[in-house]
Short mmCIF file of C-alpha atoms and ligand atoms in Angstrom, two decimals:
data_model
loop_
_atom_site.label_atom_id
_atom_site.label_comp_id
_atom_site.label_asym_id
_atom_site.label_seq_id
_atom_site.Cartn_x
_atom_site.Cartn_y
_atom_site.Cartn_z
CA UNK A 898 -70.91 -13.05 -57.99
CA UNK A 899 -74.09 -11.34 -59.24
CA UNK A 900 -74.68 -11.50 -62.96
CA UNK A 901 -71.35 -11.60 -64.75
CA UNK A 902 -71.01 -9.42 -67.79
CA UNK A 903 -69.83 -11.24 -70.90
CA UNK A 904 -68.93 -10.55 -74.48
CA UNK A 905 -69.87 -13.26 -76.99
CA UNK A 906 -68.17 -12.48 -80.28
CA UNK A 907 -71.00 -14.20 -82.16
CA UNK A 908 -74.79 -14.36 -81.66
CA UNK A 909 -74.24 -18.10 -81.02
CA UNK A 910 -77.33 -20.30 -81.38
CA UNK A 911 -80.64 -19.84 -79.53
CA UNK A 912 -79.97 -22.86 -77.29
CA UNK A 913 -76.69 -21.35 -76.06
CA UNK A 914 -78.22 -17.90 -75.67
CA UNK A 915 -81.01 -19.34 -73.53
CA UNK A 916 -78.46 -20.95 -71.21
CA UNK A 917 -76.35 -17.82 -70.94
CA UNK A 918 -79.09 -15.22 -70.68
CA UNK A 919 -80.61 -16.92 -67.64
CA UNK A 920 -77.53 -16.15 -65.54
CA UNK A 921 -75.35 -13.59 -67.28
CA UNK A 922 -75.56 -10.23 -68.99
CA UNK A 923 -74.25 -10.94 -72.44
CA UNK A 924 -73.40 -8.57 -75.22
CA UNK A 925 -73.53 -10.53 -78.47
CA UNK A 926 -71.63 -9.47 -81.58
CA UNK A 927 -74.43 -9.13 -84.12
CA UNK A 928 -72.93 -8.27 -87.48
CA UNK A 929 -72.33 -11.11 -89.96
CA UNK A 930 -68.65 -10.24 -90.43
CA UNK A 931 -66.13 -10.88 -87.69
CA UNK A 932 -65.31 -7.94 -85.39
CA UNK A 933 -62.17 -6.01 -86.22
CA UNK A 934 -59.42 -6.18 -83.64
CA UNK A 935 -60.22 -2.62 -82.50
CA UNK A 936 -63.93 -3.42 -82.14
CA UNK A 937 -63.15 -6.58 -80.23
CA UNK A 938 -60.78 -4.84 -77.81
CA UNK A 939 -63.28 -2.05 -77.20
CA UNK A 940 -66.20 -4.38 -76.55
CA UNK A 941 -64.33 -6.82 -74.35
CA UNK A 942 -62.67 -4.09 -72.21
CA UNK A 943 -65.26 -3.85 -69.41
CA UNK A 944 -66.30 -7.53 -69.36
CA UNK A 945 -65.81 -10.32 -66.81
CA UNK A 946 -65.50 -13.01 -69.45
CA UNK A 947 -65.46 -13.66 -73.17
CA UNK A 948 -66.93 -16.35 -75.38
CA UNK A 949 -64.85 -16.20 -78.54
CA UNK A 950 -64.32 -17.91 -81.85
CA UNK A 951 -60.98 -19.05 -83.24
CA UNK A 952 -60.84 -15.80 -85.22
CA UNK A 953 -60.18 -13.76 -82.07
CA UNK A 954 -56.67 -13.53 -80.68
CA UNK A 955 -56.60 -13.77 -76.91
CA UNK A 956 -53.16 -12.46 -76.07
CA UNK A 957 -51.26 -10.11 -73.80
CA UNK A 958 -52.70 -7.03 -75.49
CA UNK A 959 -56.28 -8.24 -75.14
CA UNK A 960 -55.79 -9.28 -71.54
CA UNK A 961 -54.32 -5.87 -70.71
CA UNK A 962 -57.23 -4.16 -72.46
CA UNK A 963 -59.76 -6.23 -70.50
CA UNK A 964 -58.28 -6.60 -66.99
CA UNK A 965 -61.49 -7.97 -65.46
CA UNK A 966 -61.78 -10.91 -67.84
CA UNK A 967 -61.47 -14.17 -65.88
CA UNK A 968 -62.47 -16.72 -68.49
CA UNK A 969 -62.02 -17.10 -72.25
CA UNK A 970 -64.34 -19.79 -73.57
CA UNK A 971 -63.31 -20.74 -77.09
CA UNK A 972 -66.05 -22.14 -79.33
CA UNK A 973 -63.59 -24.56 -80.93
CA UNK A 974 -61.55 -27.55 -79.91
CA UNK A 975 -58.29 -25.99 -81.16
CA UNK A 976 -57.11 -23.01 -79.15
CA UNK A 977 -54.03 -21.84 -81.01
CA UNK A 978 -55.70 -18.40 -81.16
CA UNK A 979 -55.18 -18.14 -77.41
CA UNK A 980 -51.88 -17.50 -75.66
CA UNK A 981 -52.09 -19.98 -72.79
CA UNK A 982 -49.00 -18.69 -70.95
CA UNK A 983 -50.40 -15.14 -70.93
CA UNK A 984 -53.81 -16.35 -69.75
CA UNK A 985 -52.35 -18.61 -67.10
CA UNK A 986 -50.04 -15.96 -65.70
CA UNK A 987 -53.05 -13.62 -65.34
CA UNK A 988 -55.18 -16.43 -63.92
CA UNK A 989 -57.56 -16.31 -66.87
CA UNK A 990 -59.20 -19.70 -67.33
CA UNK A 991 -59.33 -21.01 -70.91
CA UNK A 992 -61.86 -23.60 -72.08
CA UNK A 993 -62.49 -25.36 -75.39
CA UNK A 994 -65.06 -27.74 -76.91
CA UNK A 995 -63.50 -31.20 -77.26
CA UNK A 996 -65.35 -34.32 -78.29
CA UNK A 997 -68.56 -32.93 -79.75
CA UNK A 998 -67.10 -32.24 -83.17
CA UNK A 999 -65.09 -35.42 -83.72
CA UNK A 1000 -67.58 -37.35 -85.83
CA UNK A 1001 -68.68 -34.34 -87.88
CA UNK A 1002 -65.07 -33.42 -88.60
CA UNK A 1003 -64.27 -37.00 -89.52
CA UNK A 1004 -67.23 -37.02 -91.92
CA UNK A 1005 -65.81 -33.95 -93.57
CA UNK A 1006 -62.27 -35.29 -93.85
CA UNK A 1007 -63.89 -38.11 -95.80
CA UNK A 1008 -65.88 -35.65 -97.88
CA UNK A 1009 -62.65 -33.96 -98.95
CA UNK A 1010 -60.88 -37.26 -99.48
CA UNK A 1011 -63.63 -38.55 -101.75
CA UNK A 1012 -64.08 -35.26 -103.60
CA UNK A 1013 -60.34 -34.96 -104.26
CA UNK A 1014 -59.90 -38.59 -105.33
CA UNK A 1015 -63.00 -38.69 -107.52
CA UNK A 1016 -62.67 -35.19 -108.95
CA UNK A 1017 -66.14 -34.14 -107.79
CA UNK A 1018 -65.51 -30.40 -108.08
CA UNK A 1019 -64.24 -30.71 -111.64
CA UNK A 1020 -67.30 -32.78 -112.54
CA UNK A 1021 -69.61 -30.29 -110.88
CA UNK A 1022 -67.99 -27.39 -112.71
CA UNK A 1023 -68.34 -29.26 -116.00
CA UNK A 1024 -72.06 -29.86 -115.39
CA UNK A 1025 -72.65 -26.20 -114.61
CA UNK A 1026 -70.56 -24.94 -117.53
CA UNK A 1027 -72.91 -26.33 -120.18
CA UNK A 1028 -69.80 -27.84 -121.84
CA UNK A 1029 -70.38 -31.50 -121.04
CA UNK A 1030 -70.42 -33.28 -124.36
CA UNK A 1031 -71.53 -36.64 -122.95
CA UNK A 1032 -70.13 -39.79 -121.38
CA UNK A 1033 -66.60 -40.73 -122.32
CA UNK A 1034 -64.39 -43.60 -121.28
CA UNK A 1035 -61.49 -41.60 -119.90
CA UNK A 1036 -63.47 -38.65 -118.61
CA UNK A 1037 -62.50 -37.28 -115.20
CA UNK A 1038 -60.90 -40.53 -114.09
CA UNK A 1039 -59.64 -40.18 -110.53
CA UNK A 1040 -58.07 -42.51 -108.00
CA UNK A 1041 -59.81 -45.42 -106.31
CA UNK A 1042 -60.48 -45.14 -102.60
CA UNK A 1043 -61.61 -48.65 -101.70
CA UNK A 1044 -58.88 -51.09 -100.78
CA UNK A 1045 -56.22 -48.38 -100.54
CA UNK A 1046 -54.02 -47.38 -97.60
CA UNK A 1047 -55.14 -44.57 -95.31
CA UNK A 1048 -52.38 -42.80 -93.40
CA UNK A 1049 -53.59 -40.92 -90.33
CA UNK A 1050 -51.23 -38.32 -88.87
CA UNK A 1051 -52.36 -37.65 -85.29
CA UNK A 1052 -54.35 -40.55 -83.84
CA UNK A 1053 -56.50 -38.75 -81.30
CA UNK A 1054 -60.29 -38.73 -81.22
CA UNK A 1055 -60.72 -37.26 -84.71
CA UNK A 1056 -57.97 -39.29 -86.34
CA UNK A 1057 -59.51 -42.46 -84.93
CA UNK A 1058 -63.00 -41.47 -86.11
CA UNK A 1059 -61.57 -41.00 -89.62
CA UNK A 1060 -59.86 -44.38 -89.42
CA UNK A 1061 -63.07 -46.08 -88.25
CA UNK A 1062 -64.89 -44.90 -91.37
CA UNK A 1063 -62.28 -46.49 -93.63
CA UNK A 1064 -63.36 -49.96 -92.59
CA UNK A 1065 -66.36 -49.76 -94.87
CA UNK A 1066 -64.01 -49.11 -97.78
CA UNK A 1067 -61.86 -52.14 -97.02
CA UNK A 1068 -58.80 -49.97 -96.53
CA UNK A 1069 -55.55 -50.65 -94.69
CA UNK A 1070 -54.94 -48.13 -91.93
CA UNK A 1071 -51.55 -46.91 -90.80
CA UNK A 1072 -51.03 -44.07 -88.36
CA UNK A 1073 -48.36 -42.03 -86.72
CA UNK A 1074 -48.50 -40.05 -83.50
CA UNK A 1075 -46.20 -38.92 -80.71
CA UNK A 1076 -47.90 -41.55 -78.55
CA UNK A 1077 -48.79 -45.02 -79.74
CA UNK A 1078 -52.46 -45.94 -79.25
CA UNK A 1079 -53.41 -48.78 -76.87
CA UNK A 1080 -53.36 -52.22 -78.44
CA UNK A 1081 -57.14 -52.52 -78.11
CA UNK A 1082 -57.67 -49.38 -80.22
CA UNK A 1083 -55.21 -50.56 -82.87
CA UNK A 1084 -56.99 -53.88 -82.95
CA UNK A 1085 -60.49 -52.38 -83.14
CA UNK A 1086 -59.52 -50.08 -86.01
CA UNK A 1087 -57.13 -52.50 -87.71
CA UNK A 1088 -54.53 -49.74 -87.49
CA UNK A 1089 -50.75 -50.21 -87.62
CA UNK A 1090 -48.38 -47.78 -85.95
CA UNK A 1091 -45.57 -46.56 -88.23
CA UNK A 1092 -43.11 -43.68 -88.27
CA UNK A 1093 -43.84 -40.56 -90.30
CA UNK A 1094 -41.54 -41.47 -93.20
CA UNK A 1095 -43.08 -44.92 -93.57
CA UNK A 1096 -46.55 -43.42 -93.47
CA UNK A 1097 -45.74 -40.85 -96.15
CA UNK A 1098 -44.13 -43.43 -98.40
CA UNK A 1099 -46.92 -46.01 -98.05
CA UNK A 1100 -50.22 -44.13 -97.73
CA UNK A 1101 -52.50 -43.44 -100.68
CA UNK A 1102 -54.33 -40.88 -98.54
CA UNK A 1103 -52.60 -38.86 -95.84
CA UNK A 1104 -55.05 -37.16 -93.48
CA UNK A 1105 -53.90 -34.69 -90.81
CA UNK A 1106 -55.35 -34.57 -87.29
CA UNK A 1107 -52.70 -32.93 -85.13
CA UNK A 1108 -53.20 -29.81 -83.03
CA UNK A 1109 -51.45 -26.61 -84.07
CA UNK A 1110 -48.39 -25.99 -81.91
CA UNK A 1111 -44.74 -25.10 -82.38
CA UNK A 1112 -43.83 -28.70 -83.25
CA UNK A 1113 -46.54 -29.09 -85.90
CA UNK A 1114 -45.91 -25.85 -87.81
CA UNK A 1115 -45.18 -26.89 -91.43
CA UNK A 1116 -45.16 -30.52 -90.36
CA UNK A 1117 -45.96 -31.20 -94.00
CA UNK A 1118 -43.29 -29.34 -95.93
CA UNK A 1119 -41.61 -29.73 -99.33
CA UNK A 1120 -39.32 -32.49 -98.12
CA UNK A 1121 -42.19 -34.52 -96.66
CA UNK A 1122 -44.41 -33.98 -99.69
CA UNK A 1123 -41.62 -35.49 -101.79
CA UNK A 1124 -41.78 -38.60 -99.66
CA UNK A 1125 -45.44 -39.18 -100.61
CA UNK A 1126 -46.44 -41.30 -103.60
CA UNK A 1127 -47.14 -39.38 -106.82
CA UNK A 1128 -50.57 -41.03 -106.78
CA UNK A 1129 -51.35 -39.99 -103.20
CA UNK A 1130 -53.68 -37.34 -101.80
CA UNK A 1131 -53.31 -35.06 -98.80
CA UNK A 1132 -56.28 -34.03 -96.64
CA UNK A 1133 -56.04 -31.23 -94.08
CA UNK A 1134 -58.88 -30.54 -91.67
CA UNK A 1135 -56.55 -29.71 -88.75
CA UNK A 1136 -55.00 -26.24 -88.95
CA UNK A 1137 -53.67 -24.38 -92.00
CA UNK A 1138 -50.10 -23.80 -90.83
CA UNK A 1139 -49.59 -27.54 -90.31
CA UNK A 1140 -49.01 -27.59 -94.09
CA UNK A 1141 -46.57 -25.30 -95.90
CA UNK A 1142 -49.12 -24.03 -98.43
CA UNK A 1143 -46.49 -22.80 -100.92
CA UNK A 1144 -44.79 -26.21 -100.82
CA UNK A 1145 -48.17 -27.89 -101.29
CA UNK A 1146 -48.90 -25.68 -104.29
CA UNK A 1147 -45.55 -26.56 -105.87
CA UNK A 1148 -46.09 -30.27 -105.18
CA UNK A 1149 -49.57 -30.26 -106.70
CA UNK A 1150 -48.42 -28.29 -109.73
CA UNK A 1151 -45.41 -30.53 -110.33
CA UNK A 1152 -47.38 -33.76 -109.80
CA UNK A 1153 -45.29 -34.71 -106.77
CA UNK A 1154 -48.64 -35.79 -105.30
CA UNK A 1155 -51.92 -36.38 -107.14
CA UNK A 1156 -54.25 -34.10 -105.25
CA UNK A 1157 -55.42 -32.59 -102.00
CA UNK A 1158 -58.48 -31.63 -100.00
CA UNK A 1159 -57.82 -28.56 -97.91
CA UNK A 1160 -60.30 -27.11 -95.41
CA UNK A 1161 -57.88 -25.01 -93.35
CA UNK A 1162 -55.52 -22.40 -94.69
CA UNK A 1163 -52.26 -20.84 -93.61
CA UNK A 1164 -53.50 -17.26 -93.39
CA UNK A 1165 -57.26 -17.47 -93.09
CA UNK A 1166 -59.31 -16.00 -94.58
CA UNK A 1167 -56.70 -15.61 -97.34
CA UNK A 1168 -56.31 -18.67 -99.51
CA UNK A 1169 -53.03 -19.33 -101.29
CA UNK A 1170 -53.51 -17.87 -104.79
CA UNK A 1171 -51.59 -20.72 -106.39
CA UNK A 1172 -53.86 -23.32 -104.81
CA UNK A 1173 -56.91 -21.45 -106.09
CA UNK A 1174 -55.54 -21.74 -109.63
CA UNK A 1175 -55.19 -25.53 -109.52
CA UNK A 1176 -57.76 -28.17 -110.42
CA UNK A 1177 -56.28 -31.00 -108.37
CA UNK A 1178 -57.12 -29.46 -105.02
CA UNK A 1179 -60.52 -29.19 -103.37
CA UNK A 1180 -60.73 -26.05 -101.24
CA UNK A 1181 -63.25 -25.36 -98.49
CA UNK A 1182 -63.47 -22.49 -95.97
CA UNK A 1183 -62.75 -24.16 -92.60
CA UNK A 1184 -66.12 -25.89 -92.32
CA UNK A 1185 -65.20 -29.40 -91.18
CA UNK A 1186 -67.24 -29.12 -87.98
CA UNK A 1187 -69.99 -27.05 -89.59
CA UNK A 1188 -73.17 -29.04 -89.10
CA UNK A 1189 -76.02 -27.26 -87.35
CA UNK A 1190 -76.10 -29.94 -84.66
CA UNK A 1191 -72.39 -29.83 -83.93
CA UNK A 1192 -71.92 -26.07 -84.03
CA UNK A 1193 -74.95 -25.74 -81.69
CA UNK A 1194 -73.38 -28.25 -79.31
CA UNK A 1195 -70.07 -26.35 -79.43
CA UNK A 1196 -71.78 -23.08 -78.54
CA UNK A 1197 -73.70 -24.73 -75.68
CA UNK A 1198 -70.53 -26.31 -74.40
CA UNK A 1199 -68.78 -22.92 -74.30
CA UNK A 1200 -71.83 -21.50 -72.47
CA UNK A 1201 -71.74 -24.35 -69.96
CA UNK A 1202 -68.05 -23.77 -69.30
CA UNK A 1203 -68.72 -20.12 -68.53
CA UNK A 1204 -71.74 -20.89 -66.36
CA UNK A 1205 -69.83 -23.49 -64.36
CA UNK A 1206 -66.97 -21.06 -63.81
CA UNK A 1207 -69.13 -18.19 -62.60
CA UNK A 1208 -71.18 -20.67 -60.56
CA UNK A 1209 -68.04 -21.48 -58.58
CA UNK A 1210 -67.47 -24.89 -60.20
CA UNK A 1211 -64.63 -26.23 -62.28
CA UNK A 1212 -65.59 -25.77 -65.95
CA UNK A 1213 -65.73 -29.17 -67.64
CA UNK A 1214 -63.26 -28.27 -70.39
CA UNK A 1215 -60.46 -26.26 -68.83
CA UNK A 1216 -57.23 -26.38 -70.82
CA UNK A 1217 -55.10 -24.47 -68.27
CA UNK A 1218 -56.09 -25.90 -64.87
CA UNK A 1219 -53.13 -24.00 -63.36
CA UNK A 1220 -55.21 -20.85 -63.74
CA UNK A 1221 -57.90 -22.17 -61.40
CA UNK A 1222 -57.85 -21.35 -57.71
C1 GLV B 1306 -62.30 -25.91 -85.44
O1 GLV B 1306 -61.42 -25.79 -86.24
C2 GLV B 1306 -62.06 -26.23 -84.08
O2 GLV B 1306 -60.91 -26.23 -83.63
O3 GLV B 1306 -63.05 -26.52 -83.37
#
């Protein structure tokens, strides 16, 4: 193929642009806000491939609007924005960016965990308000982290990276997953496999690291929140709909659990209004992988997937290999 024509729904980073521009004609979305659906469909229509963010839906409608598209390279590890069956049936190859964001995301799960437990946002707000009247014995007392039990839901690369960090805090680690980890991994991380109910009942911190799919929608619902300790905290850096946000709001308001750190939201960019009104939840705008280094690597990885594909090679991170060939 000569130079494939691509849409990148973001300017990406210079390193990724350099890779792409050498071999492809790329139209980059330039405005700071995300493209509207209509703008996206119009721009992608004549292209051979698309490099997209998780904010773009790649579905039947988009594929029909852009019949020449042969690859959708997601700049994210999660690809719940992409309908795999529709892509596969049209032989559109889908790629993602696994691995490069694990450590950065794990760092951020810990950031939320610590901020929620130690009431960092409340303390920060107090400092900025000019209302701090001075040190006091019972001021902004939170929950201890060290020595507690960390419960990891989803023990893949990110879940394990979160668990690894807990060793420095002398924590016990329990985890649950559809598949039990190899003994060597459990041993290395000092992690014990338990069922979901045991995890919820025993963990002081429950941190979510499952992909978004039919079986994980509202995995954490009202019933499961009730199974957690009233002193426990929930951390979500996975996908918003894994947690029933209304149920979480009710649980936080009623004191069913002590607090939460929530980076991903059910209807992004909307944030549950009830959660916004509460002090015992730390809210961030889906930034767990947002370090310059990691986001640059993610963009380059998407570029490399596209370049491999148009160069006649198997892209390194294909998620629907059935679409190849
Ligand atoms: C971010 O949420 C990602 O899936 O990479």
